[in-house]
Amino acid sequence: MPTEELKQDAALYLMQTYTRQPLSIVRGRGTKVYDLEGREYLDFVGGIAVNILGHGHPDLVQAIQRQAAQLIHTSNLYYTEPQVKLAHMLVDHSFADKVFFCNSGAEANEAAIKLARRYSHEKYGAGRFEIVTMRNSFHGRTIATLTATGQDKVQKGYEPLLPGFSYVAFNNLEQLKRAVTDKTAAIMLEPVQGEGGIYVADREYLKQARDLCSQKDVLLIFDEVQTGMGRTGTLFAYEQLGVQPDIMTLAKGLGGGVPIGACLARDSVAKAFSPGSHASTFGGNPLACAAGLAVCRALLEGQVLDHARRMGEYFAKGLLDCKERHRVVREVRGLGLLQGIELDMDGQAVVRECLARGILINSTGEYVLRFVPSLIITQLEIDRLLDTLAQIFDIQAA
Ligand SMILES: *Cc1c(COP(=O)(O)O)cnc(C)c1O
């Protein structure tokens, strides 16, 4: 269907929740995608930090094809090998002892919120249920997770919100200390705020937050939905930041594009969930878990993680260099292949200019460009983006 017609039908038949770029993507290969007219685009969006192995990765495709032919779905009334194996793999490579599978980032955070409330309820009784989250955070779009999200624009019009949340400024220890009371069950944060504009947590802040939580048996929840699965150069961002959480959530990159989410915790916390206390029909289904296993294997047994770390460093240097040369770039922030630059101009204008030059990028907020390419991005491709940005900024300055 021609793009114009597709746009018209989308306006007719889809609820209008998204602002879309005017192109229809039909195919992907590696770090490139192709539109209906056959034009090629270098993809620095990666399905919003999802396609970590790029498009059409042979091992991932084969794992999905094989599993689809064998068994797509049964239910959690029975055991399935891919689910148990994926949980085993995640446990082997993280602080956690147990995994609950679901289908998205929001659901993973729902599970984390429910687990924290239940843990606290069982140990301390009713009334100790509050969760402290960060301003400018993003945790999802369900009622609980949009309440957890410290952004008015996400919450507006959905009142009444869920009771039991309070908000503090990110990286502000004094505020955090004041916010934690005898009603607090958990602190929830992103090690790097993604949607909020790529802000990295301070190591010292996290260490103090960890100490505070340990002293008061308040659970520390890391939302690694965006930062997990090698995005920041280590399998999980917390590994680089010097602290371990009590609960961690994953989604985006975990299935390499197949919807899957996960909530991980240590045994002492996970045991607050018992049979019947939480569930998901699709959660951990064989197809999604086979995809997750293929992704984990590529990261851990292949070279992808090492490559991602090196490319992240190269990219960050390149962006800092770009800042030196172009006044329009105010700041460079990020970790690994989660990079952002804050601009003195409208980010959407740069997104459009990049699109016209065959590169997909994304802006978050008005002034921040976010780069979350697949972890197989190459030095040459990073150079191409940097050259293109330089061209656009030069025209802007002229
Ligand atoms: C994307 C994102 C979510 C929400 O994930 P969905 O799969 O869209 O529900 C939650 N937390 C963080 C940090 C995210 O980046």
PDB file of C-alpha atoms in Angstrom, residues 188-381:
ATOM      1  CA  MET A 188      12.505   3.028  42.117  1.00  0.00           C
ATOM      2  CA  LEU A 189      14.806   4.582  39.540  1.00  0.00           C
ATOM      3  CA  GLU A 190      16.463   4.209  36.155  1.00  0.00           C
ATOM      4  CA  PRO A 191      20.294   3.954  36.344  1.00  0.00           C
ATOM      5  CA  VAL A 192      20.226   6.173  33.259  1.00  0.00           C
ATOM      6  CA  GLN A 193      17.030   8.120  32.647  1.00  0.00           C
ATOM      7  CA  GLY A 194      16.200   7.358  29.025  1.00  0.00           C
ATOM      8  CA  GLU A 195      12.904   8.942  27.994  1.00  0.00           C
ATOM      9  CA  GLY A 196      13.600  11.790  30.434  1.00  0.00           C
ATOM     10  CA  GLY A 197      16.582  12.975  28.382  1.00  0.00           C
ATOM     11  CA  ILE A 198      19.572  10.671  29.056  1.00  0.00           C
ATOM     12  CA  TYR A 199      20.657  11.541  32.591  1.00  0.00           C
ATOM     13  CA  VAL A 200      23.124   9.157  34.233  1.00  0.00           C
ATOM     14  CA  ALA A 201      22.833   8.419  37.962  1.00  0.00           C
ATOM     15  CA  ASP A 202      25.833   9.509  40.062  1.00  0.00           C
ATOM     16  CA  ARG A 203      27.763   6.609  41.548  1.00  0.00           C
ATOM     17  CA  GLU A 204      27.934   8.235  44.962  1.00  0.00           C
ATOM     18  CA  TYR A 205      24.192   8.936  44.912  1.00  0.00           C
ATOM     19  CA  LEU A 206      23.438   5.303  44.108  1.00  0.00           C
ATOM     20  CA  LYS A 207      25.792   4.095  46.804  1.00  0.00           C
ATOM     21  CA  GLN A 208      24.083   6.297  49.400  1.00  0.00           C
ATOM     22  CA  ALA A 209      20.650   5.248  48.145  1.00  0.00           C
ATOM     23  CA  ARG A 210      21.731   1.624  48.467  1.00  0.00           C
ATOM     24  CA  ASP A 211      22.920   2.196  52.050  1.00  0.00           C
ATOM     25  CA  LEU A 212      19.703   3.986  52.936  1.00  0.00           C
ATOM     26  CA  CYS A 213      17.637   1.108  51.537  1.00  0.00           C
ATOM     27  CA  SER A 214      19.697  -1.543  53.299  1.00  0.00           C
ATOM     28  CA  GLN A 215      19.429   0.235  56.661  1.00  0.00           C
ATOM     29  CA  LYS A 216      15.642   0.521  56.450  1.00  0.00           C
ATOM     30  CA  ASP A 217      14.819  -2.671  54.522  1.00  0.00           C
ATOM     31  CA  VAL A 218      13.422  -0.466  51.779  1.00  0.00           C
ATOM     32  CA  LEU A 219      13.728  -2.225  48.415  1.00  0.00           C
ATOM     33  CA  LEU A 220      15.856  -0.648  45.717  1.00  0.00           C
ATOM     34  CA  ILE A 221      14.245  -1.180  42.305  1.00  0.00           C
ATOM     35  CA  PHE A 222      16.274  -0.512  39.162  1.00  0.00           C
ATOM     36  CA  ASP A 223      14.234  -0.053  36.021  1.00  0.00           C
ATOM     37  CA  GLU A 224      16.708  -1.382  33.448  1.00  0.00           C
ATOM     38  CA  VAL A 225      14.063  -1.708  30.753  1.00  0.00           C
ATOM     39  CA  GLN A 226      16.128   0.600  28.536  1.00  0.00           C
ATOM     40  CA  THR A 227      19.598   0.303  30.076  1.00  0.00           C
ATOM     41  CA  GLY A 228      19.654  -3.496  30.322  1.00  0.00           C
ATOM     42  CA  MET A 229      20.879  -6.122  27.868  1.00  0.00           C
ATOM     43  CA  GLY A 230      24.203  -4.556  26.965  1.00  0.00           C
ATOM     44  CA  ARG A 231      22.851  -1.132  26.061  1.00  0.00           C
ATOM     45  CA  THR A 232      25.319   0.660  28.324  1.00  0.00           C
ATOM     46  CA  GLY A 233      28.315  -1.585  27.575  1.00  0.00           C
ATOM     47  CA  THR A 234      27.781  -4.115  30.372  1.00  0.00           C
ATOM     48  CA  LEU A 235      24.943  -6.620  30.438  1.00  0.00           C
ATOM     49  CA  PHE A 236      23.197  -4.446  33.049  1.00  0.00           C
ATOM     50  CA  ALA A 237      23.997  -0.817  33.846  1.00  0.00           C
ATOM     51  CA  TYR A 238      24.183  -1.450  37.601  1.00  0.00           C
ATOM     52  CA  GLU A 239      27.376  -3.484  37.049  1.00  0.00           C
ATOM     53  CA  GLN A 240      29.197  -0.257  36.118  1.00  0.00           C
ATOM     54  CA  LEU A 241      27.608   1.901  38.756  1.00  0.00           C
ATOM     55  CA  GLY A 242      28.874   0.032  41.763  1.00  0.00           C
ATOM     56  CA  VAL A 243      25.605  -1.028  43.431  1.00  0.00           C
ATOM     57  CA  GLN A 244      23.156  -3.894  43.185  1.00  0.00           C
ATOM     58  CA  PRO A 245      19.392  -3.422  43.353  1.00  0.00           C
ATOM     59  CA  ASP A 246      16.920  -5.725  45.137  1.00  0.00           C
ATOM     60  CA  ILE A 247      14.605  -5.832  42.132  1.00  0.00           C
ATOM     61  CA  MET A 248      15.430  -5.165  38.486  1.00  0.00           C
ATOM     62  CA  THR A 249      13.137  -4.899  35.486  1.00  0.00           C
ATOM     63  CA  LEU A 250      13.990  -5.656  31.868  1.00  0.00           C
ATOM     64  CA  ALA A 251      12.135  -5.521  28.558  1.00  0.00           C
ATOM     65  CA  LYS A 252      13.131  -3.550  25.452  1.00  0.00           C
ATOM     66  CA  GLY A 253      16.276  -5.363  24.283  1.00  0.00           C
ATOM     67  CA  LEU A 254      15.531  -8.668  25.973  1.00  0.00           C
ATOM     68  CA  GLY A 255      13.717 -10.291  23.041  1.00  0.00           C
ATOM     69  CA  GLY A 256      15.602  -8.433  20.302  1.00  0.00           C
ATOM     70  CA  GLY A 257      12.212  -7.214  19.006  1.00  0.00           C
ATOM     71  CA  VAL A 258       9.888  -9.953  20.225  1.00  0.00           C
ATOM     72  CA  PRO A 259       7.767  -8.569  23.093  1.00  0.00           C
ATOM     73  CA  ILE A 260       8.988  -9.804  26.475  1.00  0.00           C
ATOM     74  CA  GLY A 261       9.552  -8.272  29.889  1.00  0.00           C
ATOM     75  CA  ALA A 262      11.061  -9.595  33.094  1.00  0.00           C
ATOM     76  CA  CYS A 263      11.147  -8.738  36.775  1.00  0.00           C
ATOM     77  CA  LEU A 264      14.161 -10.125  38.640  1.00  0.00           C
ATOM     78  CA  ALA A 265      14.791 -10.302  42.380  1.00  0.00           C
ATOM     79  CA  ARG A 266      16.775 -11.997  45.077  1.00  0.00           C
ATOM     80  CA  ASP A 267      15.157 -15.005  46.782  1.00  0.00           C
ATOM     81  CA  SER A 268      14.417 -13.137  50.006  1.00  0.00           C
ATOM     82  CA  VAL A 269      12.271 -10.677  48.035  1.00  0.00           C
ATOM     83  CA  ALA A 270      10.914 -13.018  45.342  1.00  0.00           C
ATOM     84  CA  LYS A 271       9.372 -15.295  47.929  1.00  0.00           C
ATOM     85  CA  ALA A 272       6.738 -12.633  48.614  1.00  0.00           C
ATOM     86  CA  PHE A 273       5.100 -13.908  45.403  1.00  0.00           C
ATOM     87  CA  SER A 274       3.377 -17.267  45.858  1.00  0.00           C
ATOM     88  CA  PRO A 275       1.244 -19.337  43.456  1.00  0.00           C
ATOM     89  CA  GLY A 276      -1.728 -17.194  42.386  1.00  0.00           C
ATOM     90  CA  SER A 277      -0.304 -13.883  43.602  1.00  0.00           C
ATOM     91  CA  HIS A 278       0.777 -12.688  40.166  1.00  0.00           C
ATOM     92  CA  ALA A 279       0.411 -14.020  36.625  1.00  0.00           C
ATOM     93  CA  SER A 280       0.419 -13.299  32.916  1.00  0.00           C
ATOM     94  CA  THR A 281      -1.217 -15.369  30.173  1.00  0.00           C
ATOM     95  CA  PHE A 282       1.467 -14.647  27.610  1.00  0.00           C
ATOM     96  CA  GLY A 283       4.282 -14.036  30.074  1.00  0.00           C
ATOM     97  CA  GLY A 284       7.364 -16.110  29.323  1.00  0.00           C
ATOM     98  CA  ASN A 285       5.817 -17.917  26.404  1.00  0.00           C
ATOM     99  CA  PRO A 286       8.111 -20.228  24.432  1.00  0.00           C
ATOM    100  CA  LEU A 287       8.405 -17.979  21.378  1.00  0.00           C
ATOM    101  CA  ALA A 288       9.388 -14.900  23.359  1.00  0.00           C
ATOM    102  CA  CYS A 289      11.791 -16.855  25.571  1.00  0.00           C
ATOM    103  CA  ALA A 290      13.446 -18.561  22.606  1.00  0.00           C
ATOM    104  CA  ALA A 291      14.098 -15.081  21.233  1.00  0.00           C
ATOM    105  CA  GLY A 292      15.413 -13.955  24.632  1.00  0.00           C
ATOM    106  CA  LEU A 293      17.750 -16.922  24.783  1.00  0.00           C
ATOM    107  CA  ALA A 294      19.145 -16.180  21.327  1.00  0.00           C
ATOM    108  CA  VAL A 295      19.744 -12.566  22.385  1.00  0.00           C
ATOM    109  CA  CYS A 296      21.457 -13.588  25.642  1.00  0.00           C
ATOM    110  CA  ARG A 297      23.668 -16.081  23.840  1.00  0.00           C
ATOM    111  CA  ALA A 298      24.736 -13.530  21.262  1.00  0.00           C
ATOM    112  CA  LEU A 299      25.596 -11.073  24.043  1.00  0.00           C
ATOM    113  CA  LEU A 300      27.345 -13.485  26.380  1.00  0.00           C
ATOM    114  CA  GLU A 301      28.832 -16.145  24.156  1.00  0.00           C
ATOM    115  CA  GLY A 302      29.476 -13.975  21.112  1.00  0.00           C
ATOM    116  CA  GLN A 303      31.388 -10.720  20.792  1.00  0.00           C
ATOM    117  CA  VAL A 304      28.415  -8.369  20.872  1.00  0.00           C
ATOM    118  CA  LEU A 305      28.871  -7.058  24.396  1.00  0.00           C
ATOM    119  CA  ASP A 306      32.583  -6.267  23.902  1.00  0.00           C
ATOM    120  CA  HIS A 307      31.804  -4.608  20.608  1.00  0.00           C
ATOM    121  CA  ALA A 308      29.018  -2.540  22.194  1.00  0.00           C
ATOM    122  CA  ARG A 309      31.373  -1.311  24.915  1.00  0.00           C
ATOM    123  CA  ARG A 310      34.001  -0.235  22.392  1.00  0.00           C
ATOM    124  CA  MET A 311      31.447   1.423  20.107  1.00  0.00           C
ATOM    125  CA  GLY A 312      29.895   3.231  23.067  1.00  0.00           C
ATOM    126  CA  GLU A 313      33.241   4.752  23.976  1.00  0.00           C
ATOM    127  CA  TYR A 314      33.963   5.693  20.378  1.00  0.00           C
ATOM    128  CA  PHE A 315      30.524   7.251  19.966  1.00  0.00           C
ATOM    129  CA  ALA A 316      30.751   9.275  23.190  1.00  0.00           C
ATOM    130  CA  LYS A 317      34.159  10.663  22.106  1.00  0.00           C
ATOM    131  CA  GLY A 318      32.737  11.572  18.709  1.00  0.00           C
ATOM    132  CA  LEU A 319      29.790  13.378  20.245  1.00  0.00           C
ATOM    133  CA  LEU A 320      32.050  15.305  22.637  1.00  0.00           C
ATOM    134  CA  ASP A 321      34.151  16.301  19.666  1.00  0.00           C
ATOM    135  CA  CYS A 322      30.963  17.435  17.908  1.00  0.00           C
ATOM    136  CA  LYS A 323      30.127  19.575  20.952  1.00  0.00           C
ATOM    137  CA  GLU A 324      33.559  21.231  20.747  1.00  0.00           C
ATOM    138  CA  ARG A 325      32.921  22.198  17.139  1.00  0.00           C
ATOM    139  CA  HIS A 326      29.277  23.192  17.254  1.00  0.00           C
ATOM    140  CA  ARG A 327      27.883  25.761  19.638  1.00  0.00           C
ATOM    141  CA  VAL A 328      24.370  24.446  19.167  1.00  0.00           C
ATOM    142  CA  VAL A 329      25.358  21.346  21.172  1.00  0.00           C
ATOM    143  CA  ARG A 330      25.007  22.195  24.844  1.00  0.00           C
ATOM    144  CA  GLU A 331      25.790  18.891  26.466  1.00  0.00           C
ATOM    145  CA  VAL A 332      26.615  15.261  25.731  1.00  0.00           C
ATOM    146  CA  ARG A 333      25.266  12.643  28.139  1.00  0.00           C
ATOM    147  CA  GLY A 334      25.124   8.882  28.167  1.00  0.00           C
ATOM    148  CA  LEU A 335      26.590   5.513  28.891  1.00  0.00           C
ATOM    149  CA  GLY A 336      27.612   2.988  26.250  1.00  0.00           C
ATOM    150  CA  LEU A 337      25.263   2.969  23.293  1.00  0.00           C
ATOM    151  CA  LEU A 338      22.661   5.014  25.125  1.00  0.00           C
ATOM    152  CA  GLN A 339      23.796   8.507  24.143  1.00  0.00           C
ATOM    153  CA  GLY A 340      22.094  11.856  24.023  1.00  0.00           C
ATOM    154  CA  ILE A 341      22.944  15.418  23.143  1.00  0.00           C
ATOM    155  CA  GLU A 342      21.149  18.459  24.403  1.00  0.00           C
ATOM    156  CA  LEU A 343      20.722  21.183  21.827  1.00  0.00           C
ATOM    157  CA  ASP A 344      20.118  24.880  21.644  1.00  0.00           C
ATOM    158  CA  MET A 345      17.552  24.205  18.924  1.00  0.00           C
ATOM    159  CA  ASP A 346      14.423  22.168  18.302  1.00  0.00           C
ATOM    160  CA  GLY A 347      15.352  18.475  18.248  1.00  0.00           C
ATOM    161  CA  GLN A 348      12.552  17.543  15.848  1.00  0.00           C
ATOM    162  CA  ALA A 349      14.082  19.752  13.163  1.00  0.00           C
ATOM    163  CA  VAL A 350      17.305  17.730  13.372  1.00  0.00           C
ATOM    164  CA  VAL A 351      15.325  14.466  13.307  1.00  0.00           C
ATOM    165  CA  ARG A 352      13.707  15.625  10.043  1.00  0.00           C
ATOM    166  CA  GLU A 353      17.020  16.721   8.535  1.00  0.00           C
ATOM    167  CA  CYS A 354      18.612  13.371   9.402  1.00  0.00           C
ATOM    168  CA  LEU A 355      15.667  11.523   7.889  1.00  0.00           C
ATOM    169  CA  ALA A 356      16.086  13.483   4.667  1.00  0.00           C
ATOM    170  CA  ARG A 357      19.741  12.354   4.658  1.00  0.00           C
ATOM    171  CA  GLY A 358      18.887   8.705   5.252  1.00  0.00           C
ATOM    172  CA  ILE A 359      19.428   8.393   9.004  1.00  0.00           C
ATOM    173  CA  LEU A 360      16.819   7.594  11.642  1.00  0.00           C
ATOM    174  CA  ILE A 361      17.299   9.299  14.989  1.00  0.00           C
ATOM    175  CA  ASN A 362      14.884  10.155  17.757  1.00  0.00           C
ATOM    176  CA  SER A 363      14.388  13.148  20.005  1.00  0.00           C
ATOM    177  CA  THR A 364      13.120  13.009  23.536  1.00  0.00           C
ATOM    178  CA  GLY A 365      11.694  16.152  25.003  1.00  0.00           C
ATOM    179  CA  GLU A 366      12.122  19.274  22.918  1.00  0.00           C
ATOM    180  CA  TYR A 367      15.882  19.667  22.950  1.00  0.00           C
ATOM    181  CA  VAL A 368      17.487  16.254  23.356  1.00  0.00           C
ATOM    182  CA  LEU A 369      18.508  13.900  20.581  1.00  0.00           C
ATOM    183  CA  ARG A 370      18.654  10.274  21.655  1.00  0.00           C
ATOM    184  CA  PHE A 371      20.797   7.654  19.963  1.00  0.00           C
ATOM    185  CA  VAL A 372      20.047   4.013  20.741  1.00  0.00           C
ATOM    186  CA  PRO A 373      21.332   2.026  17.769  1.00  0.00           C
ATOM    187  CA  SER A 374      21.678  -1.728  17.683  1.00  0.00           C
ATOM    188  CA  LEU A 375      24.742  -3.008  19.500  1.00  0.00           C
ATOM    189  CA  ILE A 376      26.235  -4.188  16.204  1.00  0.00           C
ATOM    190  CA  ILE A 377      26.626  -0.615  14.933  1.00  0.00           C
ATOM    191  CA  THR A 378      30.061  -0.013  13.387  1.00  0.00           C
ATOM    192  CA  GLN A 379      32.631   2.761  13.650  1.00  0.00           C
ATOM    193  CA  LEU A 380      31.989   3.775  10.033  1.00  0.00           C
ATOM    194  CA  GLU A 381      28.277   4.057  10.694  1.00  0.00           C
TER     195      GLU A 381
END
